[in-house]
Amino acid sequence: MKIYVSVDMEGITGLPDYTFVDSARHNYERARRIMTMEANAIIRAAIGQGAEQVLVNDSHSKMNNLLVEELDPAADLITGDLKAFSMVQALDESFDGAIFAGYHARAGQPGVMSHSMTFGVRNMHINDVEIGELGLNAYVAGYYGVPVIMVAGDDRACQEAQSLIPGVVTAAVKQSISRSAVKTLHPTKAHALLEEKTEEAIAKRSTIQPLVPPANPTLRIEFTNYGQAEWAALMPGCEIEPGTTIVKFEAKDILEAYRAMLVMVELAMQTKFC
């Protein structure tokens, strides 16, 4: 059995605000250690449930946050930020299940540090389905027939997962009070919860269906201002919907839509506010 683990940072236990997830801020080094211990709890449980391979993909910001020297040696790690499939790099049909840890709610929704990829994104859709990082990553897993069996993060991320993926196991390690305040479990309690829920998810993995993406999906990203939309629309195949800051891209499959999303948000970040 092979298990894939994508680990973001905003939804990690005890992290309430940007001072923990920005590498230039004073709480970041603490957060890296907490994040690594949280990944280890999931790895331990997966191995204990019979996984022969666990692949962990560091999925936050520059994607080099997890402390490899402190990571459980039973797992392999993908680290670094130039990856064609970003938060789901190397996820393919060979895996029996995917676990998303440290996840947060999508842009415009309540939840600690809620956003979708960058703060320039107001909304994202695949066809008529509004999604964030969680949903888009789950669609890529579903393209390969891999179910997302567990999502861990704040309560709002867990609610979002449940609305998208029937039967998914969730582990809420903190409750959102506002976008920058939480009521959190102690890490020791969070580790026990993560181990328990990982075991449950692996045991019921055959009953959780992959989130199958539509064929020939339409990706629509609404940006916060028109300059961002102009930059994103420079990518061939993109167009701005008249009278909006929405950029549309018709994709041949979800993999192309995912890579288009990465290019569009990177281009949009070139916008200067002055």
PDB file of C-alpha atoms in Angstrom:
ATOM      1  CA  MET A   1       0.000   0.000   0.000  1.00  0.00           C
ATOM      2  CA  LYS A   2       1.199   3.495  -0.939  1.00  0.00           C
ATOM      3  CA  ILE A   3      -0.013   6.646   0.780  1.00  0.00           C
ATOM      4  CA  TYR A   4       0.524  10.200  -0.473  1.00  0.00           C
ATOM      5  CA  VAL A   5       0.654  13.058   2.054  1.00  0.00           C
ATOM      6  CA  SER A   6       0.468  16.717   0.980  1.00  0.00           C
ATOM      7  CA  VAL A   7       1.355  19.018   3.879  1.00  0.00           C
ATOM      8  CA  ASP A   8       0.404  22.695   3.859  1.00  0.00           C
ATOM      9  CA  MET A   9       1.103  25.003   6.804  1.00  0.00           C
ATOM     10  CA  GLU A  10      -1.802  27.334   7.594  1.00  0.00           C
ATOM     11  CA  GLY A  11      -3.903  24.481   8.980  1.00  0.00           C
ATOM     12  CA  ILE A  12      -1.209  23.067  11.282  1.00  0.00           C
ATOM     13  CA  THR A  13      -1.933  22.855  15.016  1.00  0.00           C
ATOM     14  CA  GLY A  14      -1.446  26.060  17.000  1.00  0.00           C
ATOM     15  CA  LEU A  15      -0.695  28.371  14.055  1.00  0.00           C
ATOM     16  CA  PRO A  16      -3.036  31.410  14.126  1.00  0.00           C
ATOM     17  CA  ASP A  17      -1.483  33.988  11.799  1.00  0.00           C
ATOM     18  CA  TYR A  18       1.076  34.958   9.183  1.00  0.00           C
ATOM     19  CA  THR A  19       3.954  35.262  11.667  1.00  0.00           C
ATOM     20  CA  PHE A  20       4.066  31.454  11.723  1.00  0.00           C
ATOM     21  CA  VAL A  21       3.898  30.775   7.977  1.00  0.00           C
ATOM     22  CA  ASP A  22       6.135  33.524   6.569  1.00  0.00           C
ATOM     23  CA  SER A  23       9.816  32.532   6.578  1.00  0.00           C
ATOM     24  CA  ALA A  24      10.835  36.129   7.358  1.00  0.00           C
ATOM     25  CA  ARG A  25       8.809  36.256  10.580  1.00  0.00           C
ATOM     26  CA  HIS A  26       9.789  35.427  14.134  1.00  0.00           C
ATOM     27  CA  ASN A  27       7.468  32.437  14.710  1.00  0.00           C
ATOM     28  CA  TYR A  28       8.353  30.586  11.502  1.00  0.00           C
ATOM     29  CA  GLU A  29      11.079  28.287  12.879  1.00  0.00           C
ATOM     30  CA  ARG A  30       8.741  27.166  15.668  1.00  0.00           C
ATOM     31  CA  ALA A  31       6.063  26.447  13.097  1.00  0.00           C
ATOM     32  CA  ARG A  32       8.394  24.334  10.949  1.00  0.00           C
ATOM     33  CA  ARG A  33       9.023  22.026  13.884  1.00  0.00           C
ATOM     34  CA  ILE A  34       5.334  21.770  14.748  1.00  0.00           C
ATOM     35  CA  MET A  35       4.572  21.041  11.090  1.00  0.00           C
ATOM     36  CA  THR A  36       7.209  18.302  10.936  1.00  0.00           C
ATOM     37  CA  MET A  37       5.935  16.621  14.103  1.00  0.00           C
ATOM     38  CA  GLU A  38       2.409  16.682  12.675  1.00  0.00           C
ATOM     39  CA  ALA A  39       3.588  14.994   9.477  1.00  0.00           C
ATOM     40  CA  ASN A  40       5.358  12.387  11.600  1.00  0.00           C
ATOM     41  CA  ALA A  41       2.139  11.498  13.429  1.00  0.00           C
ATOM     42  CA  ILE A  42       0.466  10.743  10.100  1.00  0.00           C
ATOM     43  CA  ILE A  43       3.462   8.792   8.796  1.00  0.00           C
ATOM     44  CA  ARG A  44       3.615   6.642  11.959  1.00  0.00           C
ATOM     45  CA  ALA A  45      -0.053   5.779  11.714  1.00  0.00           C
ATOM     46  CA  ALA A  46       0.132   4.989   7.995  1.00  0.00           C
ATOM     47  CA  ILE A  47       3.096   2.663   8.481  1.00  0.00           C
ATOM     48  CA  GLY A  48       1.339   1.077  11.443  1.00  0.00           C
ATOM     49  CA  GLN A  49      -1.670   0.370   9.234  1.00  0.00           C
ATOM     50  CA  GLY A  50       0.434  -1.466   6.666  1.00  0.00           C
ATOM     51  CA  ALA A  51       1.652   1.199   4.253  1.00  0.00           C
ATOM     52  CA  GLU A  52       4.870   0.049   2.599  1.00  0.00           C
ATOM     53  CA  GLN A  53       5.533   3.502   1.130  1.00  0.00           C
ATOM     54  CA  VAL A  54       4.628   6.997   2.305  1.00  0.00           C
ATOM     55  CA  LEU A  55       5.511   9.973   0.112  1.00  0.00           C
ATOM     56  CA  VAL A  56       5.310  13.406   1.748  1.00  0.00           C
ATOM     57  CA  ASN A  57       5.105  16.530  -0.416  1.00  0.00           C
ATOM     58  CA  ASP A  58       5.924  19.842   1.286  1.00  0.00           C
ATOM     59  CA  SER A  59       3.146  22.075  -0.044  1.00  0.00           C
ATOM     60  CA  HIS A  60       3.525  25.501   1.556  1.00  0.00           C
ATOM     61  CA  SER A  61       5.012  28.642  -0.018  1.00  0.00           C
ATOM     62  CA  LYS A  62       8.583  27.828  -1.141  1.00  0.00           C
ATOM     63  CA  MET A  63       7.809  24.226  -0.199  1.00  0.00           C
ATOM     64  CA  ASN A  64      10.990  23.713   1.802  1.00  0.00           C
ATOM     65  CA  ASN A  65       9.495  24.013   5.288  1.00  0.00           C
ATOM     66  CA  LEU A  66       9.581  20.454   6.643  1.00  0.00           C
ATOM     67  CA  LEU A  67      12.739  19.601   8.565  1.00  0.00           C
ATOM     68  CA  VAL A  68      14.053  16.584   6.688  1.00  0.00           C
ATOM     69  CA  GLU A  69      16.450  15.635   9.478  1.00  0.00           C
ATOM     70  CA  GLU A  70      13.520  15.409  11.905  1.00  0.00           C
ATOM     71  CA  LEU A  71      11.083  13.693   9.534  1.00  0.00           C
ATOM     72  CA  ASP A  72      10.238  10.052  10.184  1.00  0.00           C
ATOM     73  CA  PRO A  73      12.725   8.042   8.080  1.00  0.00           C
ATOM     74  CA  ALA A  74       9.955   5.700   6.957  1.00  0.00           C
ATOM     75  CA  ALA A  75       8.774   8.393   4.532  1.00  0.00           C
ATOM     76  CA  ASP A  76      10.314   9.967   1.447  1.00  0.00           C
ATOM     77  CA  LEU A  77      10.066  13.738   1.041  1.00  0.00           C
ATOM     78  CA  ILE A  78       9.546  16.051  -1.934  1.00  0.00           C
ATOM     79  CA  THR A  79      10.877  19.504  -1.094  1.00  0.00           C
ATOM     80  CA  GLY A  80      11.452  22.685  -3.120  1.00  0.00           C
ATOM     81  CA  ASP A  81       9.155  24.979  -5.058  1.00  0.00           C
ATOM     82  CA  LEU A  82       9.604  24.573  -8.804  1.00  0.00           C
ATOM     83  CA  LYS A  83       7.236  21.657  -9.300  1.00  0.00           C
ATOM     84  CA  ALA A  84       4.935  21.252 -12.297  1.00  0.00           C
ATOM     85  CA  PHE A  85       2.120  20.067 -10.044  1.00  0.00           C
ATOM     86  CA  SER A  86       2.956  22.019  -6.919  1.00  0.00           C
ATOM     87  CA  MET A  87       0.968  20.662  -3.946  1.00  0.00           C
ATOM     88  CA  VAL A  88       0.278  17.323  -5.659  1.00  0.00           C
ATOM     89  CA  GLN A  89       3.650  16.736  -7.315  1.00  0.00           C
ATOM     90  CA  ALA A  90       4.261  13.026  -8.096  1.00  0.00           C
ATOM     91  CA  LEU A  91       0.730  11.983  -7.147  1.00  0.00           C
ATOM     92  CA  ASP A  92      -0.342   9.293  -9.627  1.00  0.00           C
ATOM     93  CA  GLU A  93      -2.377   6.124 -10.038  1.00  0.00           C
ATOM     94  CA  SER A  94       0.109   4.036  -8.049  1.00  0.00           C
ATOM     95  CA  PHE A  95      -1.181   5.433  -4.724  1.00  0.00           C
ATOM     96  CA  ASP A  96      -3.958   3.855  -2.687  1.00  0.00           C
ATOM     97  CA  GLY A  97      -4.988   7.049  -0.951  1.00  0.00           C
ATOM     98  CA  ALA A  98      -4.068  10.683  -0.413  1.00  0.00           C
ATOM     99  CA  ILE A  99      -4.013  12.646   2.838  1.00  0.00           C
ATOM    100  CA  PHE A 100      -4.060  16.439   2.930  1.00  0.00           C
ATOM    101  CA  ALA A 101      -2.675  17.876   6.192  1.00  0.00           C
ATOM    102  CA  GLY A 102      -2.320  21.455   7.399  1.00  0.00           C
ATOM    103  CA  TYR A 103      -5.008  22.607   4.943  1.00  0.00           C
ATOM    104  CA  HIS A 104      -7.145  25.746   5.142  1.00  0.00           C
ATOM    105  CA  ALA A 105     -10.409  27.065   3.696  1.00  0.00           C
ATOM    106  CA  ARG A 106     -10.631  28.640   0.273  1.00  0.00           C
ATOM    107  CA  ALA A 107     -10.494  32.359  -0.479  1.00  0.00           C
ATOM    108  CA  GLY A 108     -13.376  34.483   0.717  1.00  0.00           C
ATOM    109  CA  GLN A 109     -14.496  31.966   3.336  1.00  0.00           C
ATOM    110  CA  PRO A 110     -14.230  32.035   7.131  1.00  0.00           C
ATOM    111  CA  GLY A 111     -11.249  30.143   8.500  1.00  0.00           C
ATOM    112  CA  VAL A 112      -7.751  30.776   9.719  1.00  0.00           C
ATOM    113  CA  MET A 113      -5.586  32.362   6.990  1.00  0.00           C
ATOM    114  CA  SER A 114      -8.134  31.344   4.344  1.00  0.00           C
ATOM    115  CA  HIS A 115      -6.987  31.913   0.759  1.00  0.00           C
ATOM    116  CA  SER A 116      -6.568  30.161  -2.589  1.00  0.00           C
ATOM    117  CA  MET A 117      -2.926  29.913  -3.681  1.00  0.00           C
ATOM    118  CA  THR A 118      -2.220  33.669  -3.443  1.00  0.00           C
ATOM    119  CA  PHE A 119      -4.008  36.613  -1.876  1.00  0.00           C
ATOM    120  CA  GLY A 120      -4.734  37.984  -5.356  1.00  0.00           C
ATOM    121  CA  VAL A 121      -7.330  35.258  -5.947  1.00  0.00           C
ATOM    122  CA  ARG A 122     -10.901  36.009  -4.905  1.00  0.00           C
ATOM    123  CA  ASN A 123     -12.572  32.872  -6.294  1.00  0.00           C
ATOM    124  CA  MET A 124     -11.761  29.825  -8.413  1.00  0.00           C
ATOM    125  CA  HIS A 125     -14.137  27.554 -10.285  1.00  0.00           C
ATOM    126  CA  ILE A 126     -13.875  24.332 -12.232  1.00  0.00           C
ATOM    127  CA  ASN A 127     -16.992  24.522 -14.387  1.00  0.00           C
ATOM    128  CA  ASP A 128     -19.674  25.502 -11.859  1.00  0.00           C
ATOM    129  CA  VAL A 129     -17.934  24.137  -8.780  1.00  0.00           C
ATOM    130  CA  GLU A 130     -16.292  26.724  -6.523  1.00  0.00           C
ATOM    131  CA  ILE A 131     -12.998  25.350  -5.238  1.00  0.00           C
ATOM    132  CA  GLY A 132      -9.816  26.274  -3.434  1.00  0.00           C
ATOM    133  CA  GLU A 133      -6.525  24.485  -3.128  1.00  0.00           C
ATOM    134  CA  LEU A 134      -8.168  21.519  -1.434  1.00  0.00           C
ATOM    135  CA  GLY A 135     -10.703  20.986  -4.196  1.00  0.00           C
ATOM    136  CA  LEU A 136      -8.307  21.447  -7.084  1.00  0.00           C
ATOM    137  CA  ASN A 137      -5.775  19.081  -5.506  1.00  0.00           C
ATOM    138  CA  ALA A 138      -8.522  16.527  -4.874  1.00  0.00           C
ATOM    139  CA  TYR A 139      -9.538  16.735  -8.539  1.00  0.00           C
ATOM    140  CA  VAL A 140      -5.973  15.886  -9.603  1.00  0.00           C
ATOM    141  CA  ALA A 141      -6.007  12.904  -7.253  1.00  0.00           C
ATOM    142  CA  GLY A 142      -9.365  11.895  -8.723  1.00  0.00           C
ATOM    143  CA  TYR A 143      -7.993  12.116 -12.253  1.00  0.00           C
ATOM    144  CA  TYR A 144      -5.673   9.265 -11.268  1.00  0.00           C
ATOM    145  CA  GLY A 145      -8.415   7.360  -9.465  1.00  0.00           C
ATOM    146  CA  VAL A 146      -6.931   8.122  -6.047  1.00  0.00           C
ATOM    147  CA  PRO A 147      -9.344   9.007  -3.222  1.00  0.00           C
ATOM    148  CA  VAL A 148      -8.541  11.754  -0.750  1.00  0.00           C
ATOM    149  CA  ILE A 149      -9.151   9.711   2.373  1.00  0.00           C
ATOM    150  CA  MET A 150      -8.343  12.307   5.037  1.00  0.00           C
ATOM    151  CA  VAL A 151      -8.110  16.073   5.410  1.00  0.00           C
ATOM    152  CA  ALA A 152      -6.574  17.680   8.505  1.00  0.00           C
ATOM    153  CA  GLY A 153      -6.567  21.373   9.313  1.00  0.00           C
ATOM    154  CA  ASP A 154      -8.858  23.898  10.923  1.00  0.00           C
ATOM    155  CA  ASP A 155     -12.591  23.241  11.305  1.00  0.00           C
ATOM    156  CA  ARG A 156     -13.444  25.262   8.191  1.00  0.00           C
ATOM    157  CA  ALA A 157     -11.081  23.268   5.994  1.00  0.00           C
ATOM    158  CA  CYS A 158     -12.659  20.081   7.314  1.00  0.00           C
ATOM    159  CA  GLN A 159     -16.153  21.379   6.507  1.00  0.00           C
ATOM    160  CA  GLU A 160     -15.021  22.267   2.989  1.00  0.00           C
ATOM    161  CA  ALA A 161     -13.602  18.765   2.527  1.00  0.00           C
ATOM    162  CA  GLN A 162     -16.830  17.140   3.705  1.00  0.00           C
ATOM    163  CA  SER A 163     -18.868  19.204   1.240  1.00  0.00           C
ATOM    164  CA  LEU A 164     -16.691  18.054  -1.663  1.00  0.00           C
ATOM    165  CA  ILE A 165     -15.773  14.459  -0.809  1.00  0.00           C
ATOM    166  CA  PRO A 166     -18.503  12.206   0.621  1.00  0.00           C
ATOM    167  CA  GLY A 167     -17.196   9.981   3.406  1.00  0.00           C
ATOM    168  CA  VAL A 168     -13.814  11.705   3.764  1.00  0.00           C
ATOM    169  CA  VAL A 169     -12.299  11.435   7.237  1.00  0.00           C
ATOM    170  CA  THR A 170     -11.413  14.788   8.784  1.00  0.00           C
ATOM    171  CA  ALA A 171      -9.225  15.859  11.701  1.00  0.00           C
ATOM    172  CA  ALA A 172      -9.885  19.371  12.995  1.00  0.00           C
ATOM    173  CA  VAL A 173      -6.832  20.280  15.071  1.00  0.00           C
ATOM    174  CA  LYS A 174      -8.053  23.828  15.723  1.00  0.00           C
ATOM    175  CA  GLN A 175     -11.242  25.879  15.613  1.00  0.00           C
ATOM    176  CA  SER A 176     -11.263  29.187  13.779  1.00  0.00           C
ATOM    177  CA  ILE A 177     -12.270  32.200  15.867  1.00  0.00           C
ATOM    178  CA  SER A 178     -11.360  34.677  13.149  1.00  0.00           C
ATOM    179  CA  ARG A 179      -9.014  34.698  10.185  1.00  0.00           C
ATOM    180  CA  SER A 180      -6.089  35.239  12.572  1.00  0.00           C
ATOM    181  CA  ALA A 181      -7.191  33.635  15.835  1.00  0.00           C
ATOM    182  CA  VAL A 182      -7.890  30.011  16.769  1.00  0.00           C
ATOM    183  CA  LYS A 183      -8.801  27.733  19.637  1.00  0.00           C
ATOM    184  CA  THR A 184      -6.259  24.932  19.238  1.00  0.00           C
ATOM    185  CA  LEU A 185      -5.470  21.508  20.582  1.00  0.00           C
ATOM    186  CA  HIS A 186      -2.137  20.983  22.295  1.00  0.00           C
ATOM    187  CA  PRO A 187       0.259  19.330  19.820  1.00  0.00           C
ATOM    188  CA  THR A 188       0.316  16.119  21.886  1.00  0.00           C
ATOM    189  CA  LYS A 189      -3.470  15.834  21.631  1.00  0.00           C
ATOM    190  CA  ALA A 190      -3.355  16.781  17.950  1.00  0.00           C
ATOM    191  CA  HIS A 191      -0.847  14.008  17.234  1.00  0.00           C
ATOM    192  CA  ALA A 192      -3.104  11.452  18.916  1.00  0.00           C
ATOM    193  CA  LEU A 193      -6.078  12.705  16.884  1.00  0.00           C
ATOM    194  CA  LEU A 194      -4.112  12.584  13.629  1.00  0.00           C
ATOM    195  CA  GLU A 195      -2.931   9.049  14.306  1.00  0.00           C
ATOM    196  CA  GLU A 196      -6.471   7.929  15.152  1.00  0.00           C
ATOM    197  CA  LYS A 197      -7.981   9.555  12.066  1.00  0.00           C
ATOM    198  CA  THR A 198      -5.221   8.284   9.751  1.00  0.00           C
ATOM    199  CA  GLU A 199      -5.881   4.757  10.947  1.00  0.00           C
ATOM    200  CA  GLU A 200      -9.611   5.246  10.398  1.00  0.00           C
ATOM    201  CA  ALA A 201      -9.091   6.705   6.924  1.00  0.00           C
ATOM    202  CA  ILE A 202      -6.856   3.868   5.774  1.00  0.00           C
ATOM    203  CA  ALA A 203      -9.270   1.279   7.164  1.00  0.00           C
ATOM    204  CA  LYS A 204     -12.190   2.757   5.188  1.00  0.00           C
ATOM    205  CA  ARG A 205     -10.285   3.863   2.092  1.00  0.00           C
ATOM    206  CA  SER A 206     -12.145   1.449  -0.188  1.00  0.00           C
ATOM    207  CA  THR A 207     -15.445   3.160   0.692  1.00  0.00           C
ATOM    208  CA  ILE A 208     -14.277   6.701  -0.205  1.00  0.00           C
ATOM    209  CA  GLN A 209     -14.667   7.539  -3.860  1.00  0.00           C
ATOM    210  CA  PRO A 210     -12.188   9.705  -5.788  1.00  0.00           C
ATOM    211  CA  LEU A 211     -13.358  13.215  -6.653  1.00  0.00           C
ATOM    212  CA  VAL A 212     -13.492  12.682 -10.403  1.00  0.00           C
ATOM    213  CA  PRO A 213     -12.897  15.886 -12.392  1.00  0.00           C
ATOM    214  CA  PRO A 214     -14.980  16.834 -15.415  1.00  0.00           C
ATOM    215  CA  ALA A 215     -13.634  16.179 -18.873  1.00  0.00           C
ATOM    216  CA  ASN A 216     -12.505  19.306 -20.737  1.00  0.00           C
ATOM    217  CA  PRO A 217     -12.904  21.518 -17.654  1.00  0.00           C
ATOM    218  CA  THR A 218     -13.280  25.272 -17.741  1.00  0.00           C
ATOM    219  CA  LEU A 219     -11.050  27.012 -15.201  1.00  0.00           C
ATOM    220  CA  ARG A 220     -12.235  30.457 -14.064  1.00  0.00           C
ATOM    221  CA  ILE A 221     -10.201  32.563 -11.638  1.00  0.00           C
ATOM    222  CA  GLU A 222     -11.538  35.822 -10.247  1.00  0.00           C
ATOM    223  CA  PHE A 223      -8.756  38.177  -9.209  1.00  0.00           C
ATOM    224  CA  THR A 224      -8.982  41.051  -6.749  1.00  0.00           C
ATOM    225  CA  ASN A 225      -8.184  43.778  -9.280  1.00  0.00           C
ATOM    226  CA  TYR A 226      -8.116  44.269 -13.027  1.00  0.00           C
ATOM    227  CA  GLY A 227      -4.331  44.523 -13.260  1.00  0.00           C
ATOM    228  CA  GLN A 228      -3.996  40.997 -11.956  1.00  0.00           C
ATOM    229  CA  ALA A 229      -6.526  39.781 -14.513  1.00  0.00           C
ATOM    230  CA  GLU A 230      -4.588  41.532 -17.287  1.00  0.00           C
ATOM    231  CA  TRP A 231      -1.374  39.802 -16.279  1.00  0.00           C
ATOM    232  CA  ALA A 232      -3.042  36.381 -15.971  1.00  0.00           C
ATOM    233  CA  ALA A 233      -4.685  36.759 -19.380  1.00  0.00           C
ATOM    234  CA  LEU A 234      -1.272  37.053 -21.036  1.00  0.00           C
ATOM    235  CA  MET A 235      -1.088  33.253 -20.931  1.00  0.00           C
ATOM    236  CA  PRO A 236      -2.114  31.841 -24.330  1.00  0.00           C
ATOM    237  CA  GLY A 237      -5.639  30.452 -24.286  1.00  0.00           C
ATOM    238  CA  CYS A 238      -6.837  32.801 -21.535  1.00  0.00           C
ATOM    239  CA  GLU A 239      -9.403  35.570 -21.828  1.00  0.00           C
ATOM    240  CA  ILE A 240     -10.924  38.088 -19.438  1.00  0.00           C
ATOM    241  CA  GLU A 241     -14.687  37.856 -19.116  1.00  0.00           C
ATOM    242  CA  PRO A 242     -16.011  41.322 -20.065  1.00  0.00           C
ATOM    243  CA  GLY A 243     -16.849  43.606 -17.173  1.00  0.00           C
ATOM    244  CA  THR A 244     -15.160  41.381 -14.587  1.00  0.00           C
ATOM    245  CA  THR A 245     -11.758  40.447 -13.178  1.00  0.00           C
ATOM    246  CA  ILE A 246     -12.407  36.792 -14.094  1.00  0.00           C
ATOM    247  CA  VAL A 247      -9.933  35.038 -16.389  1.00  0.00           C
ATOM    248  CA  LYS A 248     -11.169  31.924 -18.190  1.00  0.00           C
ATOM    249  CA  PHE A 249      -9.195  29.006 -19.607  1.00  0.00           C
ATOM    250  CA  GLU A 250     -10.640  26.021 -21.481  1.00  0.00           C
ATOM    251  CA  ALA A 251      -8.512  22.985 -20.590  1.00  0.00           C
ATOM    252  CA  LYS A 252      -8.228  19.573 -22.207  1.00  0.00           C
ATOM    253  CA  ASP A 253      -8.123  17.914 -18.779  1.00  0.00           C
ATOM    254  CA  ILE A 254      -7.673  18.760 -15.105  1.00  0.00           C
ATOM    255  CA  LEU A 255      -3.895  18.425 -15.344  1.00  0.00           C
ATOM    256  CA  GLU A 256      -3.769  21.189 -17.931  1.00  0.00           C
ATOM    257  CA  ALA A 257      -6.175  23.262 -15.844  1.00  0.00           C
ATOM    258  CA  TYR A 258      -3.945  22.840 -12.798  1.00  0.00           C
ATOM    259  CA  ARG A 259      -0.815  23.967 -14.606  1.00  0.00           C
ATOM    260  CA  ALA A 260      -2.735  26.862 -16.146  1.00  0.00           C
ATOM    261  CA  MET A 261      -3.790  27.928 -12.653  1.00  0.00           C
ATOM    262  CA  LEU A 262      -0.169  27.950 -11.492  1.00  0.00           C
ATOM    263  CA  VAL A 263       0.921  30.117 -14.422  1.00  0.00           C
ATOM    264  CA  MET A 264      -2.025  32.483 -14.101  1.00  0.00           C
ATOM    265  CA  VAL A 265      -1.511  33.184 -10.395  1.00  0.00           C
ATOM    266  CA  GLU A 266       2.238  33.623 -10.843  1.00  0.00           C
ATOM    267  CA  LEU A 267       1.654  36.128 -13.654  1.00  0.00           C
ATOM    268  CA  ALA A 268      -0.954  37.960 -11.580  1.00  0.00           C
ATOM    269  CA  MET A 269       1.571  38.427  -8.792  1.00  0.00           C
ATOM    270  CA  GLN A 270       3.553  40.727 -11.097  1.00  0.00           C
ATOM    271  CA  THR A 271       0.940  43.434 -10.588  1.00  0.00           C
ATOM    272  CA  LYS A 272       2.282  46.436  -8.700  1.00  0.00           C
ATOM    273  CA  PHE A 273       0.155  48.369  -6.240  1.00  0.00           C
ATOM    274  CA  CYS A 274       1.315  51.999  -6.285  1.00  0.00           C
TER     275      CYS A 274
END
